[in-house]
Structures are given as structure tokens and as C-alpha cells.
Short mmCIF file of C-alpha atoms in Angstrom, two decimals:
data_model
loop_
_atom_site.label_atom_id
_atom_site.label_comp_id
_atom_site.label_asym_id
_atom_site.label_seq_id
_atom_site.Cartn_x
_atom_site.Cartn_y
_atom_site.Cartn_z
CA SER R 1 163.25 -13.21 -73.16
CA SER R 2 166.70 -13.87 -71.75
CA LEU R 3 167.23 -10.13 -72.05
CA ILE R 4 164.16 -9.39 -69.95
CA ALA R 5 165.17 -12.00 -67.38
CA HIS R 6 168.64 -10.47 -67.31
CA ASP R 7 167.11 -7.02 -67.02
CA TYR R 8 164.83 -8.11 -64.19
CA LYS R 9 167.80 -9.53 -62.28
CA VAL R 10 169.71 -6.29 -62.80
CA SER R 11 166.89 -4.12 -61.57
CA LYS R 12 166.31 -6.45 -58.62
CA GLY R 13 170.02 -6.25 -57.71
CA LEU R 14 169.98 -2.46 -57.87
CA THR R 15 166.72 -1.97 -55.97
CA ARG R 16 167.76 -4.50 -53.31
CA ALA R 17 171.26 -3.10 -52.71
CA CYS R 18 169.99 0.47 -52.74
CA LYS R 19 166.71 -0.11 -50.91
CA GLU R 20 167.53 2.08 -47.89
CA ASP R 21 169.04 4.85 -50.00
CA ILE R 22 166.04 4.84 -52.34
CA LYS R 23 163.69 5.15 -49.37
CA LEU R 24 165.75 7.76 -47.53
CA HIS R 25 166.03 10.05 -50.56
CA HIS R 26 162.52 9.47 -51.94
CA CYS R 27 163.78 8.10 -55.26
CA ARG R 28 160.46 6.45 -56.10
CA ARG R 29 158.53 9.69 -55.98
CA GLY R 30 156.77 10.38 -59.28
CA VAL R 31 158.49 7.58 -61.22
CA SER R 32 157.07 6.03 -64.40
CA ASP R 33 154.88 2.92 -64.64
CA ASP R 34 157.18 1.55 -67.33
CA LYS R 35 159.74 -0.46 -65.40
CA ASP R 36 162.67 0.29 -67.74
CA VAL R 37 162.07 4.02 -67.57
CA ARG R 38 161.50 3.70 -63.82
CA LEU R 39 164.89 2.05 -63.38
CA ALA R 40 166.65 4.87 -65.25
CA GLN R 41 164.83 7.45 -63.12
CA ILE R 42 165.84 5.72 -59.88
CA LEU R 43 169.42 5.51 -61.12
CA LEU R 44 169.48 9.23 -61.97
CA CYS R 45 168.04 10.06 -58.57
CA LEU R 46 170.77 8.03 -56.81
CA GLU R 47 173.50 9.57 -58.98
CA ALA R 48 172.20 13.06 -58.23
CA ILE R 49 172.54 12.30 -54.51
CA GLN R 50 176.17 11.29 -55.05
CA LYS R 51 176.79 14.51 -56.96
CA ASN R 52 175.59 16.36 -53.89
CA ASN R 53 178.48 14.83 -51.95
CA THR R 54 176.11 12.58 -49.99
CA LYS R 55 177.50 9.09 -49.41
CA LEU R 56 175.45 6.05 -50.45
CA SER R 57 175.98 2.57 -49.02
CA GLN R 58 178.92 0.67 -50.49
CA ASP R 59 176.77 -2.13 -51.95
CA CYS R 60 174.51 0.41 -53.59
CA VAL R 61 177.47 2.24 -55.20
CA ALA R 62 178.82 -1.08 -56.55
CA GLU R 63 175.42 -1.92 -58.07
CA ILE R 64 175.12 1.54 -59.62
CA ASN R 65 178.53 1.16 -61.26
CA ASP R 66 177.65 -2.31 -62.57
CA HIS R 67 174.48 -0.95 -64.02
CA ARG R 68 176.24 1.99 -65.68
CA ARG R 69 178.65 -0.44 -67.31
CA MET R 70 175.86 -2.69 -68.56
CA LEU R 71 174.01 0.23 -70.12
CA MET R 72 177.09 1.04 -72.20
CA GLU R 73 177.71 -2.61 -73.08
CA ASP R 74 174.24 -3.29 -74.46
CA TYR R 75 172.06 -0.63 -76.06
CA LYS R 76 169.03 -2.93 -75.74
CA LEU R 77 168.95 -2.17 -72.01
CA SER R 78 168.01 1.45 -72.80
CA PRO R 79 164.37 1.67 -73.87
CA GLU R 80 164.87 5.19 -75.32
CA ILE R 81 167.61 3.93 -77.64
CA LEU R 82 165.62 0.85 -78.62
CA THR R 83 162.63 2.94 -79.66
CA GLY R 84 164.24 6.30 -80.49
CA CYS R 85 167.16 4.97 -82.54
CA ALA R 86 165.68 1.86 -84.20
CA ASP R 87 165.70 3.38 -87.71
CA ASP R 88 169.12 4.94 -87.21
CA ILE R 89 170.59 1.59 -86.14
CA ASP R 90 169.19 -0.03 -89.31
CA LYS R 91 170.51 2.80 -91.45
CA PHE R 92 174.01 3.32 -90.01
CA CYS R 93 174.96 0.55 -87.60
CA SER R 94 173.12 -2.58 -88.68
CA ASN R 95 176.14 -4.87 -89.02
CA LEU R 96 177.45 -4.39 -85.48
CA ASP R 97 176.94 -6.56 -82.42
CA ALA R 98 174.64 -5.34 -79.67
CA GLY R 99 177.65 -4.32 -77.58
CA GLY R 100 179.03 -0.85 -77.05
CA LYS R 101 180.06 -0.61 -80.71
CA THR R 102 176.50 0.17 -81.77
CA ILE R 103 176.30 2.98 -79.23
CA HIS R 104 179.58 4.48 -80.47
CA CYS R 105 178.46 4.11 -84.06
CA LEU R 106 175.33 6.14 -83.24
CA MET R 107 177.44 8.72 -81.40
CA GLU R 108 179.71 9.08 -84.41
CA HIS R 109 176.59 9.82 -86.49
CA ALA R 110 175.33 12.35 -83.95
CA ARG R 111 178.15 14.79 -84.63
CA PRO R 112 177.17 17.82 -86.71
CA LYS R 113 180.13 17.30 -89.04
CA LYS R 114 178.13 14.54 -90.66
CA LYS R 115 176.01 15.73 -93.57
CA LYS R 116 172.30 16.05 -92.74
CA GLU R 117 171.38 12.73 -94.35
CA ARG R 118 174.15 10.90 -92.47
CA ARG R 119 173.08 12.21 -89.09
CA VAL R 120 170.87 10.53 -86.49
CA THR R 121 167.35 11.82 -85.90
CA GLU R 122 166.56 14.37 -83.21
CA VAL R 123 164.79 11.66 -81.13
CA CYS R 124 167.84 9.41 -81.27
CA GLN R 125 170.13 12.34 -80.41
CA ARG R 126 168.06 12.98 -77.25
CA ALA R 127 168.14 9.25 -76.41
CA LEU R 128 171.95 9.26 -76.64
CA GLU R 129 172.10 12.33 -74.41
CA THR R 130 169.98 10.51 -71.83
CA LEU R 131 172.16 7.40 -72.01
CA VAL R 132 175.39 9.39 -71.60
CA LYS R 133 173.85 11.03 -68.56
CA VAL R 134 172.32 7.92 -66.93
CA ALA R 135 175.50 5.88 -67.49
CA ASP R 136 177.49 9.00 -66.48
CA VAL R 137 180.17 8.01 -68.99
CA GLY R 138 182.14 11.23 -68.63
CA GLU R 139 182.76 10.43 -64.96
CA ASP R 140 184.66 7.15 -65.35
CA TRP R 141 186.45 5.90 -68.46
CA ARG R 142 185.94 2.26 -67.37
CA VAL R 143 182.15 2.44 -67.71
CA ASP R 144 182.31 2.27 -71.50
CA PRO R 145 183.73 -0.94 -73.03
CA VAL R 146 184.76 0.71 -76.31
CA LEU R 147 186.59 3.54 -74.58
CA ARG R 148 188.12 1.13 -72.07
CA LYS R 149 189.51 -1.14 -74.76
CA ALA R 150 190.74 1.65 -77.05
CA CYS R 151 192.35 3.75 -74.33
CA LYS R 152 193.82 1.15 -72.01
CA PRO R 153 197.24 1.23 -73.74
CA VAL R 154 197.28 5.04 -73.46
CA VAL R 155 196.18 5.02 -69.81
CA ASP R 156 198.77 2.36 -68.91
CA VAL R 157 201.59 4.52 -70.23
CA ALA R 158 200.44 8.11 -69.84
CA CYS R 159 197.87 8.17 -67.03
CA SER R 160 198.90 5.19 -64.92
CA ASP R 161 199.23 7.20 -61.72
CA THR R 162 195.81 8.81 -62.17
CA GLU R 163 193.03 7.34 -60.05
CA GLY R 164 189.84 6.25 -61.85
CA GLY R 165 186.52 8.03 -61.33
CA ASP R 166 185.62 11.70 -60.96
CA ALA R 167 186.67 12.13 -64.62
CA ARG R 168 190.33 12.26 -63.59
CA VAL R 169 191.44 9.76 -66.24
CA MET R 170 189.15 11.36 -68.85
CA SER R 171 190.87 14.67 -68.16
CA CYS R 172 194.30 13.06 -68.39
CA LEU R 173 193.35 11.49 -71.74
CA MET R 174 192.11 14.84 -73.06
CA GLU R 175 195.50 16.37 -72.20
CA LYS R 176 197.21 13.65 -74.25
CA ILE R 177 195.40 14.45 -77.52
CA GLY R 178 197.97 15.59 -80.07
CA THR R 179 200.87 13.91 -78.22
CA ASN R 180 202.70 10.71 -79.14
CA PHE R 181 200.96 8.84 -76.32
CA MET R 182 197.55 9.03 -77.98
CA ASN R 183 196.33 6.53 -80.58
CA GLN R 184 193.60 7.04 -83.17
CA GLU R 185 191.04 4.55 -81.72
CA CYS R 186 191.27 6.09 -78.27
CA GLU R 187 191.03 9.65 -79.57
CA THR R 188 187.97 8.82 -81.68
CA ALA R 189 186.13 7.07 -78.83
CA LEU R 190 187.09 9.83 -76.40
CA LEU R 191 185.84 12.64 -78.65
CA GLU R 192 182.58 10.77 -79.31
CA ILE R 193 181.89 10.84 -75.57
CA GLN R 194 183.26 14.34 -74.98
CA TYR R 195 180.98 15.67 -77.73
CA PHE R 196 178.05 14.99 -75.39
CA VAL R 197 179.88 16.07 -72.23
CA ALA R 198 180.68 19.42 -73.87
CA ARG R 199 176.99 20.03 -74.44
CA ASP R 200 175.88 19.45 -70.86
CA PHE R 201 177.80 21.21 -68.14
CA LYS R 202 176.60 18.69 -65.54
CA LEU R 203 178.46 15.80 -67.17
CA ASP R 204 181.93 17.00 -66.22
CA PRO R 205 181.97 16.15 -62.50
CA GLN R 206 184.85 18.41 -61.44
CA LEU R 207 183.52 21.37 -63.40
CA TYR R 208 180.02 20.78 -62.03
CA ARG R 209 181.09 20.38 -58.42
CA ASN R 210 183.33 23.45 -58.37
CA CYS R 211 181.18 25.73 -60.49
CA LYS R 212 177.61 24.78 -59.61
CA ASP R 213 177.01 27.86 -57.43
CA ASP R 214 178.59 30.28 -59.90
CA ALA R 215 176.65 28.71 -62.77
CA ILE R 216 173.35 29.16 -60.94
CA ARG R 217 174.29 32.70 -59.92
CA PHE R 218 175.65 34.04 -63.21
CA CYS R 219 174.45 31.70 -65.96
CA LYS R 220 170.89 30.61 -65.07
CA ALA R 221 171.91 26.97 -64.63
CA LYS R 222 169.34 24.60 -63.14
CA LYS R 223 169.68 23.93 -59.45
CA THR R 224 169.48 20.13 -59.50
CA TRP R 225 171.73 17.63 -61.25
CA ALA R 226 168.91 15.32 -62.37
CA ASP R 227 165.89 17.17 -63.65
CA LEU R 228 163.53 14.25 -63.21
CA GLU R 229 160.31 16.06 -64.05
CA THR R 230 161.26 16.84 -67.63
CA GLY R 231 164.10 14.32 -67.82
CA GLN R 232 165.67 16.60 -70.42
CA MET R 233 169.20 17.93 -70.36
CA ASP R 234 167.97 21.38 -71.31
CA PRO R 235 169.74 21.46 -74.69
CA GLU R 236 169.28 25.21 -75.02
CA ARG R 237 171.17 26.08 -71.87
CA GLY R 238 173.50 23.11 -71.44
CA PRO R 239 176.05 24.13 -74.08
CA LEU R 240 176.00 27.81 -73.13
CA ILE R 241 176.97 27.53 -69.48
CA LEU R 242 180.69 27.06 -70.05
CA PRO R 243 181.16 30.07 -72.39
CA CYS R 244 179.06 32.08 -69.93
CA LEU R 245 181.32 31.08 -67.00
CA HIS R 246 184.37 31.90 -69.11
CA ARG R 247 183.07 35.43 -69.62
CA TYR R 248 182.96 35.93 -65.85
CA ALA R 249 186.40 34.34 -65.34
CA TYR R 250 188.12 37.62 -66.18
CA HIS R 251 185.45 40.04 -64.95
CA PRO R 252 186.96 43.39 -63.89
CA GLU R 253 184.71 43.66 -60.80
CA LYS R 254 185.78 41.49 -57.89
CA GLU R 255 182.28 40.49 -56.77
CA MET R 256 181.41 39.36 -60.30
CA GLN R 257 184.37 36.97 -60.56
CA LEU R 258 184.25 33.18 -60.25
CA LYS R 259 185.41 31.39 -57.13
CA PRO R 260 189.10 30.42 -57.52
CA GLU R 261 188.36 26.67 -57.68
CA CYS R 262 185.77 27.27 -60.41
CA PHE R 263 188.13 29.61 -62.31
CA HIS R 264 190.71 26.80 -62.32
CA GLU R 265 188.23 24.24 -63.71
CA VAL R 266 186.87 26.61 -66.37
CA LYS R 267 190.39 27.25 -67.63
CA ARG R 268 191.11 23.49 -67.75
CA VAL R 269 187.93 22.67 -69.63
CA MET R 270 188.26 25.56 -72.09
CA ARG R 271 191.84 24.54 -72.80
CA GLN R 272 190.91 20.89 -73.37
CA ARG R 273 187.95 21.73 -75.58
CA ALA R 274 189.90 24.09 -77.81
CA ARG R 275 191.50 21.00 -79.36
CA SER R 276 188.46 20.11 -81.45
CA VAL R 277 185.67 22.26 -82.83
CA ASP R 278 183.31 19.36 -81.96
CA LEU R 279 183.77 20.38 -78.34
CA ILE R 280 182.99 24.07 -78.90
CA PRO R 281 179.23 23.93 -79.44
CA GLU R 282 178.85 27.72 -79.51
CA VAL R 283 180.98 27.73 -82.69
CA GLU R 284 180.28 24.34 -84.20
CA ASP R 285 176.51 24.51 -84.01
CA GLU R 286 176.55 27.87 -85.84
CA CYS R 287 179.10 26.75 -88.45
CA ILE R 288 177.91 23.31 -89.57
CA ASP R 289 177.55 24.29 -93.24
CA ASP R 290 180.76 26.31 -93.40
CA LEU R 291 182.76 23.52 -91.76
CA ALA R 292 181.48 21.04 -94.33
CA TYR R 293 182.19 23.43 -97.20
CA PHE R 294 185.59 24.89 -96.29
CA CYS R 295 187.14 22.56 -93.73
CA PHE R 296 185.98 19.02 -94.49
CA ASP R 297 189.57 17.73 -94.79
CA LYS R 298 190.90 19.37 -91.62
CA THR R 299 191.25 16.83 -88.85
CA GLY R 300 194.38 17.79 -86.86
CA LYS R 301 194.27 19.43 -83.47
CA GLY R 302 192.86 22.96 -83.73
CA GLU R 303 192.94 22.82 -87.55
CA GLU R 304 189.21 23.30 -88.05
CA MET R 305 189.21 26.54 -86.07
CA LEU R 306 192.25 27.81 -88.00
CA CYS R 307 190.45 26.94 -91.22
CA LEU R 308 187.34 28.90 -90.16
CA GLN R 309 189.53 31.85 -89.14
CA GLU R 310 191.37 31.82 -92.46
CA ASN R 311 188.06 31.86 -94.34
CA LEU R 312 186.46 34.40 -92.01
CA GLU R 313 185.33 36.81 -94.74
CA LYS R 314 183.55 34.05 -96.67
CA LEU R 315 181.60 32.53 -93.76
CA GLN R 316 177.85 32.89 -93.29
CA GLN R 317 177.02 35.72 -90.91
CA LYS R 318 176.05 33.70 -87.80
CA CYS R 319 179.15 31.51 -88.18
CA LYS R 320 181.34 34.55 -88.81
CA ASP R 321 180.05 36.16 -85.61
CA ALA R 322 180.66 32.98 -83.59
CA VAL R 323 184.21 32.53 -84.94
CA SER R 324 184.98 36.22 -84.40
CA SER R 325 183.94 36.15 -80.78
CA PHE R 326 185.90 32.92 -80.17
CA THR R 327 189.00 34.46 -81.82
CA GLU R 328 188.63 37.53 -79.63
CA GLU R 329 188.66 35.28 -76.54
CA GLU R 330 191.58 33.28 -77.96
CA ALA R 331 193.65 36.44 -78.47
CA ALA R 332 193.19 37.29 -74.80
CA HIS R 333 193.70 33.79 -73.37
CA ILE R 334 196.45 31.71 -74.92
CA GLU R 335 195.11 28.44 -73.50
CA LEU R 336 192.37 28.59 -76.14
CA ASN R 337 194.98 28.32 -78.88
CA PRO R 338 195.88 24.61 -79.01
CA VAL R 339 198.51 25.04 -81.72
CA ILE R 340 200.50 27.64 -79.79
CA MET R 341 199.97 25.74 -76.52
CA THR R 342 201.51 22.65 -78.15
CA VAL R 343 204.45 24.10 -80.05
CA CYS R 344 205.41 27.12 -77.94
CA GLY R 345 205.59 25.50 -74.49
CA ASP R 346 209.38 25.93 -74.27
CA ALA R 347 209.30 29.51 -75.48
CA MET R 348 206.62 30.42 -72.93
CA GLN R 349 208.66 28.86 -70.10
CA ARG R 350 211.83 30.57 -71.26
CA HIS R 351 210.64 34.07 -72.06
CA CYS R 352 207.24 34.51 -70.44
CA ALA R 353 207.45 32.52 -67.20
CA GLU R 354 206.10 35.41 -65.12
CA ILE R 355 202.81 35.37 -67.02
CA LEU R 356 202.53 31.59 -66.61
CA LYS R 357 203.03 32.03 -62.86
CA THR R 358 200.17 34.48 -62.43
CA GLY R 359 197.75 32.12 -64.19
CA LYS R 360 195.86 35.16 -65.52
CA ASP R 361 196.54 35.93 -69.14
CA GLU R 362 194.82 38.91 -70.71
CA GLY R 363 196.63 39.30 -73.99
CA ASP R 364 200.00 39.35 -72.18
CA MET R 365 201.24 35.98 -73.42
CA MET R 366 200.59 36.74 -77.09
CA GLU R 367 202.31 40.11 -76.73
CA CYS R 368 205.25 38.46 -74.95
CA LEU R 369 205.68 35.75 -77.61
CA ILE R 370 205.52 38.30 -80.44
CA SER R 371 208.15 40.46 -78.76
CA TYR R 372 210.60 37.55 -78.41
CA LYS R 373 209.95 35.66 -81.64
CA ASN R 374 212.94 37.24 -83.44
CA ASP R 375 215.42 36.40 -80.68
CA ALA R 376 218.27 34.09 -81.64
CA ASP R 377 216.91 31.08 -79.72
CA MET R 378 213.45 31.47 -81.25
CA ARG R 379 214.81 31.66 -84.78
CA ASN R 380 215.51 27.93 -84.60
CA ASP R 381 212.10 27.19 -83.12
CA VAL R 382 210.47 27.08 -86.53
CA LYS R 383 207.13 25.59 -85.46
CA CYS R 384 206.52 28.06 -82.66
CA ARG R 385 207.42 31.07 -84.80
CA ALA R 386 205.18 29.84 -87.60
CA ALA R 387 202.26 29.43 -85.15
CA ILE R 388 202.75 32.95 -83.75
CA GLU R 389 203.01 34.52 -87.21
CA HIS R 390 199.99 32.60 -88.43
CA PHE R 391 197.95 34.05 -85.59
CA GLN R 392 199.35 37.52 -86.34
CA ILE R 393 198.04 37.20 -89.90
CA ILE R 394 194.59 36.16 -88.59
CA THR R 395 194.57 39.25 -86.31
CA LEU R 396 194.86 41.56 -89.34
CA LYS R 397 191.23 40.73 -90.15
CA ASN R 398 189.80 42.55 -87.14
CA TYR R 399 191.36 44.85 -84.56
CA HIS R 400 189.37 43.07 -81.83
CA PHE R 401 191.68 40.08 -82.36
CA THR R 402 194.59 41.93 -80.72
CA TYR R 403 193.54 42.17 -77.09
CA LYS R 404 195.87 44.90 -75.78
CA PHE R 405 195.30 47.07 -78.86
CA LYS R 406 191.52 46.65 -78.58
CA GLU R 407 191.48 47.54 -74.87
CA ALA R 408 193.71 50.61 -75.28
CA CYS R 409 192.18 52.03 -78.46
CA ARG R 410 188.51 51.00 -78.60
CA PRO R 411 186.95 54.43 -77.83
CA TYR R 412 189.27 56.21 -80.30
CA VAL R 413 188.50 53.72 -83.07
CA ALA R 414 184.80 54.44 -82.52
CA ARG R 415 185.45 58.18 -82.57
CA PHE R 416 188.01 58.62 -85.38
CA CYS R 417 187.73 55.48 -87.52
CA PRO R 418 184.10 54.30 -87.51
CA HIS R 419 184.37 53.10 -91.13
CA SER R 420 187.61 51.14 -90.83
CA ASN R 421 186.96 47.41 -91.08
CA THR R 422 190.22 45.50 -90.81
CA LYS R 423 192.94 46.01 -88.22
CA TYR R 424 195.19 47.28 -91.01
CA ASP R 425 192.70 50.06 -91.80
CA VAL R 426 192.25 50.92 -88.12
CA VAL R 427 196.02 51.22 -87.59
CA ALA R 428 196.39 53.38 -90.71
CA CYS R 429 193.53 55.62 -89.62
CA LEU R 430 194.75 56.08 -86.02
CA SER R 431 198.34 56.70 -87.10
CA GLU R 432 197.08 59.37 -89.49
CA VAL R 433 195.33 61.11 -86.57
CA MET R 434 198.55 60.86 -84.52
CA ARG R 435 200.65 62.16 -87.41
CA ASN R 436 198.37 65.15 -88.01
CA ASP R 437 198.46 66.07 -84.31
CA THR R 438 202.27 65.92 -84.40
CA ILE R 439 202.58 67.97 -87.58
CA LYS R 440 200.18 70.63 -86.26
CA GLY R 441 202.01 70.61 -82.92
CA ALA R 442 198.62 70.07 -81.29
CA LYS R 443 197.95 68.19 -78.05
CA HIS R 444 197.51 64.48 -78.80
CA SER R 445 193.86 63.51 -79.19
CA ILE R 446 194.83 59.86 -78.68
CA PRO R 447 196.32 58.99 -75.26
CA LYS R 448 199.69 57.37 -74.75
CA GLU R 449 198.53 53.75 -74.10
CA CYS R 450 196.77 53.64 -77.45
CA ARG R 451 199.61 55.44 -79.27
CA GLN R 452 202.06 52.82 -77.99
CA GLN R 453 199.82 50.04 -79.28
CA VAL R 454 199.56 51.71 -82.71
CA ARG R 455 203.37 52.01 -82.82
CA ALA R 456 203.72 48.31 -81.94
CA GLN R 457 201.35 47.38 -84.77
CA LEU R 458 203.24 49.58 -87.26
CA LEU R 459 206.53 47.97 -86.26
CA GLN R 460 205.04 44.54 -86.87
CA GLN R 461 203.93 45.63 -90.35
CA ARG R 462 207.48 46.73 -91.20
CA GLU R 463 208.83 43.41 -90.05
CA ASN R 464 206.95 41.12 -92.41
CA ILE R 465 205.36 41.81 -95.77
CA ASP R 466 202.56 39.35 -94.89
CA PHE R 467 201.50 41.72 -92.10
CA ASP R 468 201.09 44.59 -94.59
CA PRO R 469 198.44 43.37 -97.05
CA LYS R 470 198.18 46.77 -98.82
CA LEU R 471 201.91 46.90 -99.63
CA LYS R 472 201.94 43.23 -100.57
CA ALA R 473 199.07 43.76 -103.03
CA ALA R 474 200.49 47.00 -104.47
CA CYS R 475 203.92 45.45 -105.08
CA ARG R 476 202.94 41.88 -105.97
CA GLU R 477 204.61 41.92 -109.42
CA GLU R 478 207.77 43.64 -108.18
CA ILE R 479 208.13 41.14 -105.33
CA ASN R 480 207.89 38.27 -107.83
CA SER R 481 210.40 39.89 -110.19
CA PHE R 482 213.06 41.27 -107.85
CA CYS R 483 212.62 39.75 -104.41
CA PHE R 484 211.63 36.20 -105.15
CA ASN R 485 214.09 34.42 -102.84
CA VAL R 486 213.92 36.84 -99.97
CA PRO R 487 212.23 35.59 -96.78
CA HIS R 488 208.97 37.36 -96.04
CA GLY R 489 210.03 38.71 -92.73
CA SER R 490 212.89 38.30 -90.40
CA GLY R 491 212.41 41.37 -88.38
CA GLN R 492 215.08 43.31 -86.67
CA VAL R 493 217.88 40.74 -86.74
CA ASN R 494 218.29 40.05 -90.40
CA ARG R 495 217.42 43.05 -92.52
CA ASN R 496 217.36 41.46 -95.96
CA ASN R 497 213.60 41.14 -96.01
CA VAL R 498 211.17 42.10 -98.75
CA LEU R 499 210.77 45.70 -97.64
CA GLU R 500 214.54 46.27 -97.82
CA CYS R 501 214.68 44.50 -101.17
CA LEU R 502 211.97 46.70 -102.68
CA GLN R 503 213.75 49.83 -101.49
CA THR R 504 217.01 48.75 -103.14
CA HIS R 505 215.19 48.36 -106.49
CA HIS R 506 213.46 51.70 -106.09
CA GLY R 507 214.06 52.91 -109.65
CA LYS R 508 212.41 49.86 -111.24
CA LEU R 509 209.17 49.87 -109.24
CA GLY R 510 205.77 50.59 -110.74
CA GLU R 511 203.80 53.64 -109.68
CA GLN R 512 201.42 51.81 -107.33
CA CYS R 513 204.25 50.09 -105.51
CA GLN R 514 206.32 53.29 -105.28
CA HIS R 515 203.36 55.12 -103.78
CA ALA R 516 202.83 52.39 -101.15
CA LEU R 517 206.52 52.47 -100.21
CA PHE R 518 206.50 56.27 -100.05
CA THR R 519 203.61 56.15 -97.54
CA ILE R 520 205.67 53.87 -95.30
CA LYS R 521 208.77 56.06 -95.55
CA LYS R 522 206.70 59.15 -94.77
CA SER R 523 205.15 57.55 -91.70
CA GLU R 524 208.55 56.30 -90.51
CA LEU R 525 209.86 59.86 -90.48
CA THR R 526 207.00 61.22 -88.40
CA ASP R 527 206.38 58.09 -86.29
CA SER R 528 209.49 58.62 -84.24
CA SER R 529 207.91 61.74 -82.80
CA THR R 530 204.37 60.46 -82.37
CA LEU R 531 204.98 59.06 -78.91
#
């Protein structure tokens, strides 16, 4: 009963302090008879008014913030959680106090990575979504006691000059994932909250404010922040709005592009979410089974996505499609590649500063990094080179994963190489067409932009045996016998790589390997004239 008394006092405080605002904005219209539900509806209505940049009275704002905090401190104040999650609390979180820990325990069990039987029910999932929205946790890190306690040491050191509210500190914390400032408790609590924020575009206040109009115009977003009639967060559309906005971010037609302030927010959010597959619903929700099967032990930043990319051929079709389209985006926009963003910061500043300045990256940054990775200063930057080469190996799986190549050659791939699957096959097929044109002295059927891209891909193959899977397979035994200690690729600077080694042992090579090497030699002779 003390709870009800406490609850009554709370609701009295809120309705008294906000009386004028409630009346002015008709926040009692159509509310429920159940007083707990009614309170949540009134709160949502008041919050929606704030989101519309309308000022509420100071006392009312203070009461709203108190109430948001209390909701996160005690799950028993949320009727949906009490009824919708009762069994889940018994099953997963029974030994915890009523405080925020129970709520975080439920959130942890809401993430798809958990096996089916360790996941909360659909009803409880919806209740958590409602709570995250009513308490508007994504807006202010101080609302949630668990997050506040876990992240205070990080905020004190790394975000101390960031003002609370408007998700500014949340954004600062997201930027610190993967750095030495972050600790495990804070990261866990943060990702538990961000999991829900990522699935409802309205819960990131800066994204919502700056992109609301574009989202309604291009992505069928709902017009109001609080959809009080259904009370639902529209789970079908919520997660899809961000990827939809991202597609328009780089639209070739001016009138179809996002407003600059929305473009800026979309880039920030996409960059922050690339750190964990939990925050990329369009991939995670399609890949639940594959993640559990192939990537269960991958927990580092960006590791799950790398793991899915490495296993691309083995994934179930819907997951394979989702990972492929994410990888295509990632190849065009470096900010979606958290590993390269983390380890190649210096290299990007040093060699590719112009691209950073423009803020628009359409495959340019990847191309720039690849072109400089064999320079003397980059040879010592082992982590950055490894990250670039790892991505180069992923791109061999599909020519769409190399943005500039895809853009320049797409129509000619469709015309000349409809049956080529991997990028390796596409390059081989196009270079054959180029070679035949040259030998016949005919006019080139493939234009210069695409020919240059094919040449660039062929040069990369020569540089590193890992980029030439056919040669690597044909000469596997010879490589093990004769070239065991030779680095796989060191490009133009140091020529003692595997390709050179195989050529020096020419007489001892098996037929398959000799044939593969001969093909390379033959193409090298004619390539010089194919431009």
C-alpha cells in the first residue's frame, strides 16, 4: 500500500505542477480510466509538447524529470511491466531488488543475441519499449540509476564538459566505446538502452528534431512524437527509418537529399551504431540464428559484423542479403567501418585530409587508404594496414563491395559477365573483354573509367596472394614448400612476396600452379596497353 500512496503522491505532484500545461494542450483528451495508464499517457503528451519545441512551465518540467527518474528506479511504478513482465522477472531476474537493476536485467534478456528460451516474451518486450519511451531514457543519462552509477566515472573524465539532456552525454558516451575511457559496466548499461533507442527513431532527440520533416517526407514516419491512440512505437517502421534516411543522404538528385542538419545527424548516428550489431536492427533482426551459430564469441567493437562478412557464403539467405547490403554501404561510407575508424584515424588525417574536409565520402576514403597503405609511414602502422587488407579480402566476395568499381562498371558487368559471382570472377571476365579488344585492335567496348577500375583491381591482386584466391588455391602446395616464410604481400616497395617467390621456383611448380602463373604473366603483357 505504501507503493500506492507513493504513487498517488507522485501523480498528484505531476498533475498539480503541470495543471495549466495539461489543460492548455488537452492532455486529458481520450485518456484511460486506469489511473496508472492515465498518468503515463499524460506524461507522454507533455513530453511530446516539449519535443515540439514548446516550453512548459519550470515546475512542470521538474516534476516530469522526477517522474522519469522514478520510473527507471522502480519497475513497480509501470503497470505494463508489472503485468507484462511478471513471468520474465520470475524466470530471469527474481533475485534482484525492485530498483533499476531489474529493468536492466529484463533489457539484457530482450536482446536477440539471447537464445529463444532466454529471451523475454513479446508482451514484456513491448512493455520495455513503452517504459524507455515514457521515461525518455535516451534523452538524459541521469534518468536511469544503473546507467548513472556505471557511467559516472566515464562522464567525469571523458564527457565532463558536455551538458546533460538532449542526449548530448549519451552521444559522448557512445563515442567513447572502444577507447580506454570506457569501462565494461558503463558500456553494457549503455548498449542495453541504445538497443531500444536504435529501434525507434523518435528516441534519439537530436536525430528526431533535425530529421523529423525528412523522415515524414521520404520514409513514411508518423507525424507525431507520441502516438497516443495506439500507444505503440510502430515496431515495423521504427527500426527502418534510419537506414531509409541514410539512403537519401547521398542521393544524386539535389531535391531528394536530406537537409544539411539532418545529414549531419544521420552520419553521427550511423557511425555510432556501427560499433555493435545490436544497434543495427536491419541486420541483427535478420541474422539472429547466424549470429548465434557463427559469432557467439565475438564481443569486440565491430567484430560481429566482421564475423558475418567472413562467413557470408554460409549465411541463411535473408541474413546474407542484409549483410551484403550493409557491406555495400560500408564500402561507400567509411564511418560505417568502426575498425578502420578506430585504427586508421592518423592515416586518414595524414593522407586523405581533403576527403575528411568535404564530409562526403563515396568510396573515396577506402580508395585513398588502399593507395597509401604501402607507403613507408604506413608500413609501421600495422593495425591500420591489417584493417584495410582485411576489408580488401571481404570485398573479393562481391564486386558491389568496392564502391568505385561498382559505379564505373555495373552496366558492363551486366552485359559481359552476367554469370560471374565473385569480384575476382568479374575482374577476370572484364579484363578478358579488354584484352580481346586490344588484341583485335578494336574500339574498346568498355569505357575508360571502368577500365581504370579493372586495372586497379588487377594491381591489387598482384600485390598480395590473399587477394588472388585462384592463384592461392592453385599453388597451395608450392607456397607451403618453397615460399613458407615469405610475407603474403608487401606490394610495390618490397618485392620479395609470394608471387615473386613462385616465379623464382618456376621449374619446380606443378602444372596447375604453372598454368595460373602463366595466366598472370600473359595478362601483365597485354594489360599495359589496355588503357
